[in-house]
Amino acid sequence: MIRLYFLSIFLFLGITVLFGQFNETIRTDRPGQSIGAYSAGKGFFQIQSGFDFFDYNNSVSRGNGLLSNTVIRYGLTEPFEVSAMIEYKGENSDIDSQNENGFSAIDIGMRYHIYTGNGLVPSVGFQIRWRIPGIGGDYEIDQWAPNFLFATSQQLSDRLSFTTNWGASWNGANATPQGNYTANIAYAITPNLGVFFENYGNLQQSDFDTFLDGGIAYLINNNLQLDLSSGFGKNEE
């Protein structure tokens, strides 16, 4: 059964993958699931904030909900940043008309820009975050849950860029890790307007799920960008 994974409308301040590192325009990890290889830059404070509207339908249940996600980043040095993520989710399920809500994630972490590539030679970055346990609500976890990613970014042409992420995460409930990947291709139609297409997924033991998303980003000025994206997954149930 096809599951509509999310429909997202995002408003944020940030630094974007579509327009280059260490330049006058903003750069962020949005839109999409992929993060870039670069840090925010020394002395830069950045906020990325948005909403996901999601719906699912499988053999177990049907449901829908709204997720609010905010990431705060600050560059301590040119290659090194610290960050935090706060995520709040409300969900309605047809199982006994169950409603759940609460903080689904509060993360703290850091990112380091390891290497600056050129052309087809990718830039490389590393990010690690830890999800905080015991924050209350229906999504509370009992253990610290790490999440790490290696990110690569390539400028294939003046307008075309390619980003990948490879890493693993833990759910805070058990010791079984989940492998994660993303592959994102972005095209700058104009200096202010870009589109992207992305495949991402996860593997836990023998369970593999994969998703597709895509969307558009518009740079209003050097410090403000809007984006809109949607996606889906078809993963057995």
Tab-separated table of C-alpha atoms in Angstrom:
chain	number	residue	atom	x	y	z
A	1	MET	CA	0.000	0.000	0.000
A	2	ILE	CA	1.284	3.445	-0.871
A	3	ARG	CA	1.926	5.625	2.150
A	4	LEU	CA	1.950	9.353	1.667
A	5	TYR	CA	4.945	10.134	3.834
A	6	PHE	CA	4.733	13.901	4.160
A	7	LEU	CA	3.679	17.198	2.668
A	8	SER	CA	5.876	20.018	3.957
A	9	ILE	CA	5.567	23.775	3.953
A	10	PHE	CA	8.665	25.415	5.422
A	11	LEU	CA	9.637	28.934	6.410
A	12	PHE	CA	13.162	29.346	7.689
A	13	LEU	CA	16.312	31.382	8.123
A	14	GLY	CA	19.405	29.464	7.097
A	15	ILE	CA	22.276	28.730	4.752
A	16	THR	CA	21.410	26.723	1.623
A	17	VAL	CA	23.067	23.948	-0.368
A	18	LEU	CA	21.924	25.425	-3.652
A	19	PHE	CA	24.078	28.520	-3.564
A	20	GLY	CA	27.614	27.713	-2.339
A	21	GLN	CA	29.756	27.855	0.816
A	22	PHE	CA	31.394	30.966	2.326
A	23	ASN	CA	29.408	33.342	0.126
A	24	GLU	CA	27.027	36.215	0.658
A	25	THR	CA	23.822	34.196	0.434
A	26	ILE	CA	22.399	31.878	3.051
A	27	ARG	CA	22.948	28.095	3.038
A	28	THR	CA	20.902	25.501	4.909
A	29	ASP	CA	20.229	21.771	5.072
A	30	ARG	CA	16.758	22.431	3.732
A	31	PRO	CA	14.739	21.508	1.758
A	32	GLY	CA	14.878	17.718	1.885
A	33	GLN	CA	16.318	15.178	4.301
A	34	SER	CA	19.992	15.631	3.360
A	35	ILE	CA	22.450	17.760	5.296
A	36	GLY	CA	25.338	19.514	3.576
A	37	ALA	CA	29.052	19.003	4.187
A	38	TYR	CA	29.585	22.570	5.419
A	39	SER	CA	29.274	24.218	8.804
A	40	ALA	CA	27.390	27.461	9.364
A	41	GLY	CA	30.644	29.477	9.336
A	42	LYS	CA	32.391	31.314	12.169
A	43	GLY	CA	30.082	33.659	14.059
A	44	PHE	CA	26.970	32.782	12.031
A	45	PHE	CA	23.762	32.035	13.938
A	46	GLN	CA	21.107	30.246	11.934
A	47	ILE	CA	17.552	29.029	12.464
A	48	GLN	CA	15.782	26.484	10.230
A	49	SER	CA	12.142	25.973	11.079
A	50	GLY	CA	9.221	24.282	9.364
A	51	PHE	CA	6.207	21.980	9.479
A	52	ASP	CA	5.547	18.500	8.069
A	53	PHE	CA	1.987	17.343	7.391
A	54	PHE	CA	1.971	13.550	7.095
A	55	ASP	CA	-0.446	10.715	6.395
A	56	TYR	CA	-0.002	6.935	6.464
A	57	ASN	CA	-2.114	3.915	5.576
A	58	ASN	CA	-0.920	0.344	6.103
A	59	SER	CA	-2.209	-3.062	7.198
A	60	VAL	CA	-1.861	-2.110	10.866
A	61	SER	CA	-3.363	1.349	11.052
A	62	ARG	CA	-4.205	4.610	9.357
A	63	GLY	CA	-3.334	8.010	10.678
A	64	ASN	CA	-2.161	11.547	10.083
A	65	GLY	CA	-0.472	14.313	11.953
A	66	LEU	CA	1.623	17.454	12.098
A	67	LEU	CA	5.288	17.727	13.035
A	68	SER	CA	7.084	20.969	13.875
A	69	ASN	CA	10.873	20.946	13.482
A	70	THR	CA	13.374	23.666	14.438
A	71	VAL	CA	17.169	23.450	14.102
A	72	ILE	CA	19.487	26.032	15.669
A	73	ARG	CA	23.108	26.213	14.441
A	74	TYR	CA	26.056	28.369	15.536
A	75	GLY	CA	29.548	28.415	14.038
A	76	LEU	CA	32.256	28.478	16.716
A	77	THR	CA	34.994	28.387	14.051
A	78	GLU	CA	34.860	28.340	10.253
A	79	PRO	CA	34.695	24.517	10.030
A	80	PHE	CA	33.069	23.713	13.412
A	81	GLU	CA	29.521	24.354	14.607
A	82	VAL	CA	27.304	23.363	17.522
A	83	SER	CA	23.607	22.724	17.024
A	84	ALA	CA	20.318	21.733	18.614
A	85	MET	CA	17.087	20.356	17.200
A	86	ILE	CA	13.609	20.519	18.735
A	87	GLU	CA	10.765	18.507	17.229
A	88	TYR	CA	7.137	18.421	18.379
A	89	LYS	CA	4.597	15.989	16.926
A	90	GLY	CA	0.841	15.523	17.129
A	91	GLU	CA	-0.653	12.364	15.623
A	92	ASN	CA	-4.132	10.875	15.195
A	93	SER	CA	-4.456	7.118	14.646
A	94	ASP	CA	-7.522	4.971	13.977
A	95	ILE	CA	-6.334	2.415	16.571
A	96	ASP	CA	-8.903	3.010	19.332
A	97	SER	CA	-9.064	6.600	18.037
A	98	GLN	CA	-5.683	7.120	19.694
A	99	ASN	CA	-4.165	10.597	19.810
A	100	GLU	CA	-0.507	11.163	20.669
A	101	ASN	CA	1.453	14.359	21.094
A	102	GLY	CA	4.638	15.650	22.669
A	103	PHE	CA	8.290	16.365	21.966
A	104	SER	CA	9.343	13.637	19.547
A	105	ALA	CA	12.994	14.779	19.625
A	106	ILE	CA	15.296	17.156	21.443
A	107	ASP	CA	18.838	16.757	20.101
A	108	ILE	CA	22.164	18.446	20.808
A	109	GLY	CA	25.237	18.008	18.664
A	110	MET	CA	27.985	19.335	16.435
A	111	ARG	CA	29.224	19.337	12.844
A	112	TYR	CA	32.733	19.568	11.402
A	113	HIS	CA	33.616	20.459	7.820
A	114	ILE	CA	36.463	18.018	7.111
A	115	TYR	CA	37.441	18.804	3.527
A	116	THR	CA	36.587	21.339	0.818
A	117	GLY	CA	36.325	19.714	-2.589
A	118	ASN	CA	36.478	21.179	-6.059
A	119	GLY	CA	34.194	20.237	-8.951
A	120	LEU	CA	33.679	16.484	-9.028
A	121	VAL	CA	35.879	16.020	-5.958
A	122	PRO	CA	33.360	16.117	-3.077
A	123	SER	CA	33.452	18.250	0.028
A	124	VAL	CA	33.110	16.142	3.177
A	125	GLY	CA	31.572	16.830	6.585
A	126	PHE	CA	30.689	14.887	9.715
A	127	GLN	CA	27.766	15.484	12.099
A	128	ILE	CA	26.840	13.809	15.361
A	129	ARG	CA	23.857	14.504	17.601
A	130	TRP	CA	22.475	12.925	20.759
A	131	ARG	CA	18.739	12.658	21.443
A	132	ILE	CA	17.921	13.510	25.062
A	133	PRO	CA	15.895	10.954	27.052
A	134	GLY	CA	13.152	11.604	29.593
A	135	ILE	CA	11.661	14.729	28.024
A	136	GLY	CA	8.056	13.711	28.654
A	137	GLY	CA	5.059	13.180	26.414
A	138	ASP	CA	3.975	10.215	24.321
A	139	TYR	CA	7.298	9.953	22.456
A	140	GLU	CA	9.596	9.836	25.483
A	141	ILE	CA	12.701	7.613	25.226
A	142	ASP	CA	14.648	6.014	28.130
A	143	GLN	CA	18.239	6.194	26.796
A	144	TRP	CA	20.494	8.683	25.065
A	145	ALA	CA	20.139	8.043	21.323
A	146	PRO	CA	23.099	9.017	19.090
A	147	ASN	CA	22.804	9.813	15.401
A	148	PHE	CA	25.822	10.344	13.149
A	149	LEU	CA	26.208	11.183	9.454
A	150	PHE	CA	28.986	11.609	6.919
A	151	ALA	CA	27.933	14.147	4.299
A	152	THR	CA	29.387	14.763	0.831
A	153	SER	CA	28.607	17.687	-1.469
A	154	GLN	CA	29.635	17.954	-5.129
A	155	GLN	CA	29.196	20.852	-7.543
A	156	LEU	CA	28.593	18.973	-10.811
A	157	SER	CA	28.168	22.190	-12.819
A	158	ASP	CA	27.425	25.877	-12.242
A	159	ARG	CA	23.778	24.992	-11.545
A	160	LEU	CA	23.769	21.319	-10.558
A	161	SER	CA	24.856	19.915	-7.168
A	162	PHE	CA	24.781	16.454	-5.615
A	163	THR	CA	24.662	15.654	-1.877
A	164	THR	CA	24.799	12.314	-0.087
A	165	ASN	CA	24.519	11.292	3.574
A	166	TRP	CA	25.577	7.985	5.138
A	167	GLY	CA	25.228	7.142	8.801
A	168	ALA	CA	23.462	5.366	11.615
A	169	SER	CA	21.050	6.178	14.418
A	170	TRP	CA	19.662	4.602	17.573
A	171	ASN	CA	16.055	4.934	18.750
A	172	GLY	CA	16.662	5.253	22.493
A	173	ALA	CA	14.612	2.136	23.265
A	174	ASN	CA	17.103	-0.639	22.416
A	175	ALA	CA	20.680	-1.203	21.264
A	176	THR	CA	19.826	-2.048	17.629
A	177	PRO	CA	21.174	0.606	15.223
A	178	GLN	CA	19.482	1.753	12.052
A	179	GLY	CA	21.484	2.573	8.925
A	180	ASN	CA	20.458	5.735	7.059
A	181	TYR	CA	21.241	7.178	3.635
A	182	THR	CA	20.187	10.066	1.401
A	183	ALA	CA	20.983	11.058	-2.198
A	184	ASN	CA	19.928	14.567	-3.206
A	185	ILE	CA	20.333	16.290	-6.566
A	186	ALA	CA	19.595	20.035	-6.738
A	187	TYR	CA	19.357	22.390	-9.703
A	188	ALA	CA	19.504	26.200	-9.517
A	189	ILE	CA	17.052	27.511	-12.149
A	190	THR	CA	18.057	31.093	-11.309
A	191	PRO	CA	20.307	32.518	-8.560
A	192	ASN	CA	17.133	32.811	-6.431
A	193	LEU	CA	15.160	29.724	-7.413
A	194	GLY	CA	16.155	26.065	-7.066
A	195	VAL	CA	14.537	22.625	-7.266
A	196	PHE	CA	15.627	19.260	-5.861
A	197	PHE	CA	14.862	15.538	-6.088
A	198	GLU	CA	15.894	13.070	-3.403
A	199	ASN	CA	15.898	9.400	-2.477
A	200	TYR	CA	16.434	8.462	1.164
A	201	GLY	CA	15.897	5.448	3.361
A	202	ASN	CA	16.886	3.295	6.295
A	203	LEU	CA	17.853	-0.295	7.044
A	204	GLN	CA	17.332	-2.032	10.383
A	205	GLN	CA	18.230	-5.714	10.445
A	206	SER	CA	16.314	-7.095	7.421
A	207	ASP	CA	13.766	-4.263	7.214
A	208	PHE	CA	14.576	-1.789	4.420
A	209	ASP	CA	12.408	1.284	3.752
A	210	THR	CA	12.984	3.801	0.984
A	211	PHE	CA	11.291	7.121	0.158
A	212	LEU	CA	11.248	9.792	-2.517
A	213	ASP	CA	10.756	13.521	-2.130
A	214	GLY	CA	11.225	16.670	-4.118
A	215	GLY	CA	10.483	20.346	-3.990
A	216	ILE	CA	11.424	23.948	-4.593
A	217	ALA	CA	13.309	26.665	-2.697
A	218	TYR	CA	13.141	30.421	-3.265
A	219	LEU	CA	15.733	32.861	-1.950
A	220	ILE	CA	13.898	36.048	-0.963
A	221	ASN	CA	17.068	37.872	0.067
A	222	ASN	CA	20.551	37.004	1.311
A	223	ASN	CA	19.191	35.964	4.711
A	224	LEU	CA	15.756	34.480	4.077
A	225	GLN	CA	14.512	31.526	2.045
A	226	LEU	CA	11.210	29.686	1.642
A	227	ASP	CA	10.724	26.089	0.556
A	228	LEU	CA	7.952	23.642	-0.263
A	229	SER	CA	8.376	19.878	-0.668
A	230	SER	CA	6.428	16.633	-0.663
A	231	GLY	CA	7.201	12.934	-0.804
A	232	PHE	CA	5.990	9.367	-0.415
A	233	GLY	CA	7.131	5.807	0.219
A	234	LYS	CA	5.863	2.409	-0.894
A	235	ASN	CA	7.316	-0.136	1.520
A	236	GLU	CA	5.324	-3.389	1.525
A	237	GLU	CA	2.768	-2.449	4.205
